[in-house]
GROMACS .gro file of C-alpha atoms in nm:
model
  122
    1GLN     CA    1   0.000   0.000   0.000
    2VAL     CA    2   0.096   0.360  -0.066
    3PRO     CA    3   0.018   0.622   0.201
    4LEU     CA    4  -0.200   0.896   0.049
    5VAL     CA    5  -0.316   1.230   0.190
    6GLU     CA    6  -0.579   1.448   0.021
    7SER     CA    7  -0.632   1.819   0.064
    8GLY     CA    8  -0.815   2.107  -0.100
    9GLY     CA    9  -1.177   2.029  -0.026
   10GLY     CA   10  -1.422   2.288   0.094
   11LEU     CA   11  -1.748   2.472   0.037
   12VAL     CA   12  -1.807   2.648  -0.294
   13GLN     CA   13  -2.101   2.791  -0.482
   14ALA     CA   14  -2.233   2.630  -0.796
   15GLY     CA   15  -2.020   2.731  -1.092
   16GLY     CA   16  -1.709   2.768  -0.880
   17SER     CA   17  -1.383   2.576  -0.882
   18LEU     CA   18  -1.169   2.370  -0.647
   19ARG     CA   19  -0.836   2.196  -0.687
   20LEU     CA   20  -0.781   1.880  -0.489
   21SER     CA   21  -0.430   1.757  -0.415
   22CYS     CA   22  -0.306   1.414  -0.319
   23ALA     CA   23   0.039   1.356  -0.174
   24ALA     CA   24   0.185   1.007  -0.202
   25SER     CA   25   0.482   0.843  -0.035
   26GLY     CA   26   0.742   0.611  -0.180
   27ARG     CA   27   0.955   0.580  -0.490
   28ALA     CA   28   0.707   0.336  -0.645
   29PHE     CA   29   0.455   0.617  -0.702
   30ARG     CA   30   0.566   0.654  -1.062
   31SER     CA   31   0.459   0.298  -1.140
   32TYR     CA   32   0.102   0.335  -1.009
   33VAL     CA   33  -0.218   0.430  -1.179
   34MET     CA   34  -0.379   0.707  -0.974
   35GLY     CA   35  -0.744   0.788  -0.938
   36TRP     CA   36  -1.002   1.008  -0.775
   37PHE     CA   37  -1.324   0.860  -0.641
   38ARG     CA   38  -1.617   1.015  -0.463
   39GLN     CA   39  -1.895   0.905  -0.235
   40ALA     CA   40  -2.208   1.100  -0.147
   41PRO     CA   41  -2.423   1.011   0.156
   42GLY     CA   42  -2.631   0.703   0.083
   43ASN     CA   43  -2.451   0.634  -0.244
   44GLU     CA   44  -2.187   0.385  -0.348
   45ARG     CA   45  -1.834   0.505  -0.406
   46GLU     CA   46  -1.774   0.582  -0.773
   47VAL     CA   47  -1.478   0.660  -0.992
   48VAL     CA   48  -1.435   1.022  -1.100
   49ALA     CA   49  -1.110   1.014  -1.295
   50THR     CA   50  -0.796   0.806  -1.339
   51ILE     CA   51  -0.453   0.875  -1.484
   52SER     CA   52  -0.189   0.634  -1.608
   53SER     CA   53   0.151   0.604  -1.442
   54SER     CA   54   0.310   0.819  -1.712
   55GLY     CA   55   0.028   1.072  -1.714
   56VAL     CA   56  -0.037   1.016  -2.084
   57SER     CA   57  -0.374   0.843  -2.053
   58THR     CA   58  -0.672   0.969  -1.855
   59TYR     CA   59  -1.027   0.859  -1.791
   60PHE     CA   60  -1.326   1.062  -1.673
   61THR     CA   61  -1.672   0.952  -1.580
   62ASP     CA   62  -1.935   1.101  -1.809
   63SER     CA   63  -2.080   1.338  -1.552
   64VAL     CA   64  -1.752   1.531  -1.512
   65LYS     CA   65  -1.616   1.528  -1.867
   66GLY     CA   66  -1.526   1.876  -1.981
   67ARG     CA   67  -1.532   2.011  -1.626
   68PHE     CA   68  -1.268   1.815  -1.434
   69THR     CA   69  -0.901   1.758  -1.512
   70ILE     CA   70  -0.671   1.502  -1.352
   71SER     CA   71  -0.294   1.549  -1.358
   72ARG     CA   72   0.014   1.420  -1.181
   73ASP     CA   73   0.368   1.527  -1.101
   74ASN     CA   74   0.576   1.215  -1.061
   75ALA     CA   75   0.884   1.412  -0.954
   76GLN     CA   76   0.694   1.537  -0.649
   77ASN     CA   77   0.468   1.235  -0.589
   78MET     CA   78   0.154   1.443  -0.638
   79VAL     CA   79  -0.175   1.397  -0.818
   80TYR     CA   80  -0.436   1.667  -0.867
   81LEU     CA   81  -0.801   1.702  -0.956
   82GLN     CA   82  -0.900   2.039  -1.095
   83MET     CA   83  -1.276   2.080  -1.068
   84ASN     CA   84  -1.444   2.359  -1.262
   85SER     CA   85  -1.807   2.454  -1.317
   86LEU     CA   86  -1.904   2.267  -1.002
   87LYS     CA   87  -2.261   2.152  -0.956
   88PRO     CA   88  -2.452   2.061  -0.640
   89GLU     CA   89  -2.452   1.699  -0.753
   90ASP     CA   90  -2.072   1.701  -0.725
   91THR     CA   91  -2.108   1.722  -0.347
   92ALA     CA   92  -1.932   1.422  -0.194
   93VAL     CA   93  -1.628   1.304  -0.007
   94TYR     CA   94  -1.347   1.276  -0.259
   95TYR     CA   95  -1.081   1.009  -0.221
   96CYS     CA   96  -0.742   0.970  -0.380
   97ALA     CA   97  -0.642   0.615  -0.467
   98ALA     CA   98  -0.349   0.422  -0.614
   99ASN     CA   99  -0.340   0.090  -0.792
  100ALA     CA  100  -0.117  -0.128  -1.007
  101TYR     CA  101  -0.366  -0.125  -1.295
  102ALA     CA  102  -0.652   0.086  -1.426
  103ASN     CA  103  -0.993  -0.015  -1.299
  104THR     CA  104  -1.326   0.156  -1.231
  105TRP     CA  105  -1.437  -0.077  -0.951
  106TRP     CA  106  -1.336   0.097  -0.632
  107ARG     CA  107  -1.293  -0.220  -0.429
  108SER     CA  108  -1.010  -0.332  -0.657
  109TRP     CA  109  -0.790  -0.032  -0.571
  110GLY     CA  110  -0.517  -0.103  -0.320
  111SER     CA  111  -0.433   0.228  -0.152
  112TRP     CA  112  -0.664   0.503  -0.028
  113GLY     CA  113  -0.646   0.842   0.132
  114GLN     CA  114  -0.875   0.952   0.414
  115GLY     CA  115  -1.093   1.168   0.191
  116THR     CA  116  -1.171   1.536   0.166
  117GLN     CA  117  -1.520   1.687   0.170
  118VAL     CA  118  -1.641   1.887  -0.128
  119THR     CA  119  -1.970   2.071  -0.085
  120VAL     CA  120  -2.128   2.268  -0.368
  121SER     CA  121  -2.412   2.498  -0.272
  122SER     CA  122  -2.686   2.616  -0.506
   0.00000   0.00000   0.00000
């Protein structure tokens, strides 16, 4: 497992922006696929975005395409989620995760951060 720590969550108005950061530990970070997941109260955890170990390939769930951007800095062991044009339905706890392979099923991911709350008001 890779220790992960998220930051950057908060309360914003609809249409606003937030940038989430995830700090990872260990030299093996560069070999991991990284992802952002979210979970709203009463809902199952779902994938938001993933990024390949090199940063070349990305995936976004349909509901955030065109609004969110995932990026990583392997030299600093960091991954980011830039969230623009936020909507109330984006309200959730957002989790950073790491895995050896790309997958959209959250239970298959091996390492998780503690989560950071994102609340979008209308």
